[in-house]
Amino acid sequence: MTTGRPDRNSAKARSTAIWAAEPNGAADATLVLSITDGLQPRRYTFSEIVAVKTGVFTVSLTQYHDTMATDPKEPLKRLTRGTANEDNPDTWPEVPRMLRESEFLFPPPWQEIFGPLCRGQVDEMVVVAQCGQSIDARIATASGHSHYINGVEGLAHLHRLRALVDAVVVGVGTVVADDPQLTVRRVAGPNPARVVIDPNGRLPPSAKLLGDDGARRLVITGGRPPPGLPAGIEIVPLATADGRLAPAAVLAALAERGFRRILIEGGSNTVSRFLAAGCLDRLHVMIAPMIIGAGPSSVSLAPIERVDQAIKAPMRAHILGDEVLLDCDLSAQRIGIGIAKKSR
Ligand SMILES: NC(=O)c1ccc[n+]([C@@H]2O[C@H](COP(=O)([O-])OP(=O)(O)OC[C@H]3O[C@@H](n4cnc5c(N)ncnc54)[C@H](OP(=O)(O)O)[C@@H]3O)[C@@H](O)[C@H]2O)c1
């Protein structure tokens, strides 16, 4: 069996199973279901597949014989992160292109990690925020030192996120503190546009992210642009209320300018504002194996009385080297940004 596709006129989801087992291999091979009814593609083991309630697959197999294969007897090559070689090729460089060309079944292990970023659940935008933090949710020491909490894998993940989005957004506090470049350097992939939220004109004209490397650079202001900006910077004036810019207005302004997949990279003030406003689809929390003990935390929201008032964020964990990525699904509380979702 290589495909499972119900009648074309069926109202049921059209699903395609892609065989990922090795001929005559173990029974715990993975089956990929690409379900085109709004759900994200997912991978299942055979034991799970029996329980999947798609109404399409009810298979239970114990052994896969190559007589069932439609394709070559060559065993599938699998990527073990960090050990890319002839037998385990690094498949990452294909992923940014696949995402932009709407090929939404990435090679392992990328589908598991980045598949949820393919399509928005609420509208056409996909907004992901990231926090690089210690086990105790600190993003810096009490004195503000933060380089680097995350290790090689955590930083590579951040650069992969940048390579997948159209625009990366930071608050002016991060620019003043860290002077980041916000480019993709640790992995293959295109540089996103760089966006700074700067309601009070604090952005230093010498900031590295304003450098002209071909990427679009935008400054979202509260009407008072910072003085002395280099040529080519796009100024986006937005209305403020009590000095605050509505995160939904920021996203709508970015959507108007052609940016649909957005990374809110930090810092905690900016991420917290987008989270509180219901403007995130996902939150990627990258936990480094250290305890800092004091210092700013990754998110900070208004106090709540009761635990049942907490934002619910179903999550999946991924082990990346000696760090843990929590991919938190916030789509249930995500508000619409006012951009119609195209029918598929
Ligand atoms: N570990 C990580 O993942 C990570 C990532 C990035 C940064 N960081 C760290 O985070 C620290 C900086 O973060 P931070 O929280 O202090 O600052 P931030 O979030 O970078 O910037 C906050 C400032 O941006 C402006 N801003 C952002 N959103 C706004 C909105 N919706 N409305 C109005 N103004 C808005 C405000 O500027 P005004 O103050 O002018 O009003 C606000 O004070 C640095 O130490 C940096 O190293 C850590």
Coordinates of C-alpha atoms and ligand atoms in Angstrom, one line a residue:
M1 CA 0.0 0.0 0.0
T2 CA 1.4 3.3 -0.9
T3 CA -1.5 5.6 -1.1
G4 CA -4.9 6.0 0.5
R5 CA -7.1 8.4 -1.4
P6 CA -10.9 8.3 -1.2
D7 CA -13.2 9.1 -4.0
R8 CA -12.3 12.5 -5.5
N9 CA -15.9 13.7 -5.0
S10 CA -15.9 12.5 -1.4
A11 CA -16.6 15.1 1.2
K12 CA -13.9 13.4 3.3
A13 CA -10.4 14.6 3.6
R14 CA -8.2 13.6 0.7
S15 CA -5.2 12.0 2.1
T16 CA -2.0 10.6 0.7
A17 CA 0.2 8.2 2.6
I18 CA 3.8 8.3 1.7
W19 CA 5.7 5.1 2.6
A20 CA 8.7 5.8 4.8
A21 CA 9.6 2.2 5.8
E22 CA 12.6 0.2 4.7
P23 CA 11.7 -2.9 2.8
N24 CA 11.5 -5.9 5.2
G25 CA 12.3 -3.5 8.0
A26 CA 11.0 -3.1 11.4
A27 CA 7.3 -2.6 12.0
D28 CA 7.7 0.8 13.8
A29 CA 8.2 2.6 10.5
T30 CA 6.6 6.0 10.1
L31 CA 3.6 6.8 7.9
V32 CA 3.1 10.4 6.7
L33 CA -0.4 11.6 6.3
S34 CA -0.8 14.8 4.3
I35 CA -4.4 15.8 5.1
T36 CA -5.6 18.7 3.0
D37 CA -8.6 19.7 5.1
G38 CA -6.9 22.3 7.2
L39 CA -4.9 20.1 9.5
Q40 CA -1.2 20.0 9.4
P41 CA 0.5 17.0 7.9
R42 CA 1.5 14.6 10.7
R43 CA 3.6 11.5 11.1
Y44 CA 2.3 8.4 12.7
T45 CA 3.7 5.1 13.6
F46 CA 1.6 2.1 12.6
S47 CA 0.5 1.5 16.1
E48 CA -0.9 5.0 16.3
I49 CA -2.5 4.9 12.9
V50 CA -5.0 2.3 14.0
A51 CA -6.3 4.9 16.4
V52 CA -6.3 7.9 14.1
K53 CA -9.9 9.1 13.6
T54 CA -9.6 10.3 10.0
G55 CA -11.9 7.6 8.8
V56 CA -9.4 7.0 6.0
F57 CA -6.8 4.6 7.4
T58 CA -7.5 1.6 9.6
V59 CA -4.4 -0.3 8.9
S60 CA -2.3 -2.4 11.3
L61 CA 0.8 -3.9 9.8
T62 CA 3.5 -5.9 11.4
Q63 CA 6.0 -6.2 8.5
Y64 CA 6.5 -4.4 5.3
H65 CA 7.8 -6.5 2.4
D66 CA 9.5 -5.0 -0.6
T67 CA 7.1 -6.8 -2.9
M68 CA 4.7 -4.0 -1.7
A69 CA 7.1 -1.3 -2.7
T70 CA 6.4 0.9 -5.7
D71 CA 9.9 2.2 -5.6
P72 CA 13.4 1.2 -5.4
K73 CA 14.9 -1.3 -2.9
E74 CA 17.3 1.4 -1.7
P75 CA 16.7 2.0 2.0
L76 CA 15.5 5.5 2.7
K77 CA 18.3 7.9 3.9
R78 CA 17.6 9.4 7.2
L79 CA 19.0 12.6 8.6
T80 CA 20.6 12.4 12.0
R81 CA 21.1 16.0 13.0
G82 CA 24.7 17.1 13.2
T83 CA 26.0 14.1 11.3
A84 CA 25.1 15.0 7.7
N85 CA 27.3 13.0 5.3
E86 CA 26.8 10.9 2.2
D87 CA 24.5 8.5 3.9
N88 CA 22.7 11.1 6.0
P89 CA 22.5 14.2 3.8
D90 CA 21.6 17.5 5.3
T91 CA 18.1 18.1 3.9
W92 CA 17.6 21.5 5.6
P93 CA 18.7 23.7 2.6
E94 CA 15.6 22.5 0.7
V95 CA 13.1 23.5 3.4
P96 CA 13.0 27.3 2.9
R97 CA 12.3 26.8 -0.8
M98 CA 9.8 24.1 -0.2
L99 CA 7.9 26.3 2.2
R100 CA 7.7 29.2 -0.2
E101 CA 6.6 26.9 -3.1
S102 CA 3.9 25.4 -0.8
E103 CA 5.5 22.0 -0.7
F104 CA 4.4 21.2 2.8
L105 CA 5.9 17.9 3.5
F106 CA 9.4 18.5 4.6
P107 CA 12.0 15.8 4.9
P108 CA 12.6 14.4 8.4
P109 CA 13.2 15.9 10.9
W110 CA 11.9 19.3 9.6
Q111 CA 8.3 18.4 9.1
E112 CA 7.8 17.7 12.8
I113 CA 9.4 21.0 13.9
F114 CA 8.4 23.4 11.2
G115 CA 5.3 21.8 9.6
P116 CA 3.0 23.9 11.9
L117 CA 4.4 27.1 10.4
C118 CA 3.2 26.2 6.9
R119 CA -0.4 27.6 7.1
G120 CA -2.2 30.0 9.4
Q121 CA -5.2 28.4 11.2
V122 CA -7.0 31.7 11.6
D123 CA -6.1 33.8 8.6
E124 CA -3.4 34.1 6.0
M125 CA -0.7 35.1 8.5
V126 CA 1.5 32.8 10.5
V127 CA 3.0 34.6 13.5
V128 CA 5.6 32.7 15.6
A129 CA 7.5 34.2 18.6
Q130 CA 10.6 32.7 20.1
C131 CA 12.2 32.8 23.5
G132 CA 15.7 31.5 24.2
Q133 CA 15.8 30.9 27.9
S134 CA 17.2 29.0 30.8
I135 CA 15.4 26.2 32.6
D136 CA 14.0 28.8 35.0
A137 CA 12.7 30.9 32.1
R138 CA 15.4 33.7 32.3
I139 CA 16.5 35.4 29.2
A140 CA 19.4 37.3 30.8
T141 CA 21.1 37.7 34.1
A142 CA 20.0 40.4 36.5
S143 CA 22.7 42.6 35.1
G144 CA 21.5 42.1 31.5
H145 CA 24.1 39.7 30.3
S146 CA 22.6 37.2 27.8
H147 CA 25.2 36.1 25.3
Y148 CA 24.7 33.2 24.9
I149 CA 22.1 31.3 26.8
N150 CA 21.4 29.0 23.9
G151 CA 24.0 26.7 22.4
V152 CA 24.8 25.7 18.8
E153 CA 21.5 23.9 18.2
G154 CA 19.4 26.5 19.8
L155 CA 21.0 29.3 17.8
A156 CA 20.7 27.2 14.6
H157 CA 17.0 26.8 15.3
L158 CA 16.6 30.5 15.6
H159 CA 18.4 31.1 12.3
R160 CA 16.1 28.4 10.7
L161 CA 13.1 30.3 11.9
R162 CA 14.5 33.5 10.4
A163 CA 15.1 31.7 7.1
L164 CA 11.4 30.6 7.0
V165 CA 9.7 33.9 7.7
D166 CA 9.1 36.9 5.5
A167 CA 9.9 39.4 8.3
V168 CA 11.6 39.3 11.7
V169 CA 10.4 41.8 14.3
V170 CA 12.2 43.1 17.4
G171 CA 11.5 45.8 19.9
V172 CA 13.8 48.7 20.1
G173 CA 15.0 47.5 23.5
T174 CA 16.7 44.5 21.9
V175 CA 18.4 46.7 19.3
V176 CA 19.7 49.1 22.0
A177 CA 20.9 46.2 24.2
D178 CA 22.3 43.8 21.7
D179 CA 22.6 45.5 18.3
P180 CA 21.6 42.3 16.4
Q181 CA 22.0 41.7 12.7
L182 CA 18.9 39.5 12.4
T183 CA 20.4 37.8 9.3
V184 CA 20.6 34.1 8.5
R185 CA 24.2 33.0 9.0
R186 CA 24.3 29.7 10.9
V187 CA 22.2 27.8 8.3
A188 CA 21.3 28.0 4.6
G189 CA 18.4 30.2 3.7
P190 CA 17.3 33.7 2.7
N191 CA 17.5 36.7 4.9
P192 CA 14.1 38.0 6.1
A193 CA 13.0 41.6 6.1
R194 CA 14.0 43.3 9.4
V195 CA 11.4 45.2 11.4
V196 CA 12.0 47.3 14.6
I197 CA 9.1 48.6 16.8
D198 CA 10.2 52.0 17.9
P199 CA 7.4 54.2 19.1
N200 CA 9.6 56.9 20.7
G201 CA 12.4 57.3 18.1
R202 CA 15.1 55.6 20.1
L203 CA 16.6 53.5 17.3
P204 CA 20.3 54.4 16.8
P205 CA 21.0 55.2 13.1
S206 CA 24.1 53.0 13.3
A207 CA 22.2 49.9 14.3
K208 CA 23.6 46.9 12.4
L209 CA 20.1 45.7 11.3
L210 CA 19.7 48.9 9.3
G211 CA 22.7 47.9 7.1
D212 CA 21.8 47.7 3.4
D213 CA 22.3 44.0 2.4
G214 CA 19.4 43.8 0.0
A215 CA 16.8 42.9 2.7
R216 CA 13.9 45.3 3.4
R217 CA 14.3 47.2 6.6
L218 CA 11.3 48.8 8.3
V219 CA 10.8 50.9 11.4
I220 CA 7.4 51.0 13.0
T221 CA 7.0 54.3 14.7
G222 CA 4.4 56.1 16.8
G223 CA 4.5 59.0 14.4
R224 CA 7.9 60.3 15.4
P225 CA 10.6 58.5 13.3
P226 CA 14.1 58.3 14.8
P227 CA 16.4 60.9 13.4
G228 CA 19.2 60.3 11.0
L229 CA 18.1 56.9 9.6
P230 CA 20.1 55.7 6.5
A231 CA 18.5 55.8 3.1
G232 CA 16.2 53.0 2.1
I233 CA 14.5 52.4 5.4
E234 CA 10.7 52.1 5.2
I235 CA 9.0 54.1 7.9
V236 CA 5.6 52.7 9.0
P237 CA 3.8 55.3 11.2
L238 CA 1.0 53.8 13.3
A239 CA -1.3 55.4 15.9
T240 CA -0.5 54.9 19.5
A241 CA -2.8 54.7 22.5
D242 CA -1.0 55.6 25.8
G243 CA 2.3 55.1 24.0
R244 CA 1.3 51.6 22.9
L245 CA 1.1 50.2 19.4
A246 CA -1.6 47.6 19.0
P247 CA 0.2 44.3 17.9
A248 CA -2.7 43.6 15.5
A249 CA -2.1 46.9 13.8
V250 CA 1.6 46.1 13.5
L251 CA 0.7 42.7 11.9
A252 CA -1.9 44.3 9.6
A253 CA 0.7 46.9 8.4
L254 CA 3.2 44.2 7.7
A255 CA 0.5 42.1 5.8
E256 CA -0.3 45.2 3.7
R257 CA 3.4 45.4 2.7
G258 CA 3.5 41.7 1.7
F259 CA 4.7 40.0 4.8
R260 CA 2.6 37.1 5.9
R261 CA 4.9 34.8 7.9
I262 CA 6.3 36.7 10.8
L263 CA 8.9 35.9 13.5
I264 CA 8.6 38.0 16.7
E265 CA 12.1 37.5 17.9
G266 CA 12.1 39.5 21.1
G267 CA 12.7 40.8 23.6
S268 CA 10.4 39.7 26.3
N269 CA 8.5 43.0 26.4
T270 CA 7.6 42.7 22.7
V271 CA 6.8 39.0 22.8
S272 CA 4.7 39.5 25.9
R273 CA 2.7 42.3 24.1
F274 CA 1.9 40.1 21.1
L275 CA 1.1 37.2 23.4
A276 CA -1.3 39.3 25.6
A277 CA -3.0 40.7 22.5
G278 CA -3.7 37.2 21.1
C279 CA -1.5 37.9 18.1
L280 CA 0.6 34.7 18.1
D281 CA 0.0 31.4 16.4
R282 CA 2.9 29.6 17.9
L283 CA 5.5 30.2 20.6
H284 CA 8.9 28.5 20.3
V285 CA 10.5 28.2 23.7
M286 CA 14.2 27.0 23.4
I287 CA 15.3 25.8 26.8
A288 CA 19.1 25.8 27.5
P289 CA 20.5 23.4 30.2
M290 CA 21.2 26.1 32.8
I291 CA 19.6 27.8 35.7
I292 CA 20.3 31.5 36.0
G293 CA 18.2 32.1 39.2
A294 CA 17.4 35.8 38.8
G295 CA 16.9 38.2 35.9
P296 CA 14.2 39.0 33.3
S297 CA 11.9 36.2 32.4
S298 CA 10.9 35.2 28.9
V299 CA 7.3 36.5 29.1
S300 CA 5.5 38.7 31.6
L301 CA 1.8 39.2 31.5
A302 CA -0.8 40.9 33.7
P303 CA -1.5 38.8 36.9
I304 CA -4.4 36.4 36.9
E305 CA -6.3 35.2 39.9
R306 CA -6.8 31.6 39.0
V307 CA -4.9 28.9 37.2
D308 CA -7.9 28.2 35.0
Q309 CA -7.6 31.7 33.6
A310 CA -4.1 30.9 32.2
I311 CA -3.6 30.9 28.4
K312 CA -3.8 27.3 27.2
A313 CA -0.9 26.3 25.0
P314 CA -0.8 22.6 23.9
M315 CA 2.8 21.9 23.2
R316 CA 5.1 19.4 21.5
A317 CA 8.7 19.0 22.7
H318 CA 11.7 18.4 20.4
I319 CA 15.2 17.5 21.6
L320 CA 17.8 19.6 19.8
G321 CA 21.3 18.6 20.9
D322 CA 21.3 19.2 24.7
E323 CA 18.5 21.8 24.4
V324 CA 14.7 21.3 24.4
L325 CA 12.4 23.1 22.0
L326 CA 8.8 23.5 23.2
D327 CA 6.5 24.3 20.2
C328 CA 3.4 25.8 21.8
D329 CA 0.2 26.1 19.9
L330 CA -1.6 29.4 20.6
S331 CA -4.0 29.3 17.7
A332 CA -7.0 28.8 20.0
Q333 CA -6.6 32.3 21.4
R334 CA -5.2 34.0 18.2
I335 CA -7.4 36.9 17.0
G336 CA -8.0 37.5 13.3
I337 CA -5.9 40.2 11.8
G338 CA -8.5 41.1 9.3
I339 CA -7.0 39.3 6.3
A340 CA -9.3 36.8 4.7
K341 CA -8.1 33.2 4.6
K342 CA -8.0 32.0 1.0
S343 CA -10.1 28.9 0.3
R344 CA -8.0 26.0 -0.7
Ligands
LIG1 N1 16.7 35.2 24.8 C1 16.0 35.7 23.8 O1 15.3 34.9 23.0 C2 16.0 37.2 23.5 C3 15.6 37.6 22.2 C4 15.7 39.0 22.0 C5 16.1 39.8 23.0 N2 16.5 39.3 24.2 C6 17.0 40.2 25.3 O2 15.9 41.0 25.7 C7 16.3 42.2 26.2 C8 15.6 43.4 25.5 O3 14.2 43.0 25.7 P1 13.2 44.0 26.3 O4 12.0 43.2 26.7 O5 13.9 44.9 27.3 O6 12.9 45.0 25.1 P2 12.3 44.7 23.6 O7 11.1 43.8 23.7 O8 13.3 44.4 22.7 O9 11.8 46.2 23.3 C9 10.8 46.8 24.0 C10 10.5 48.2 23.6 O10 10.1 48.1 22.2 C11 9.0 49.0 22.1 N3 7.8 48.3 21.8 C12 7.7 47.0 21.4 N4 6.5 46.6 21.2 C13 5.7 47.7 21.4 C14 4.3 48.0 21.3 N5 3.4 47.1 20.9 N6 3.9 49.2 21.6 C15 4.8 50.2 22.0 N7 6.1 50.0 22.1 C16 6.6 48.8 21.8 C17 8.9 49.8 23.3 O11 9.8 50.9 23.1 P3 9.9 52.2 24.1 O12 10.7 51.7 25.3 O13 10.7 53.2 23.4 O14 8.5 52.6 24.4 C18 9.4 48.8 24.3 O15 9.9 49.3 25.6 C19 17.8 42.3 25.9 O16 18.5 42.0 27.1 C20 18.0 41.2 24.9 O17 19.3 40.6 25.1 C21 16.5 38.0 24.5

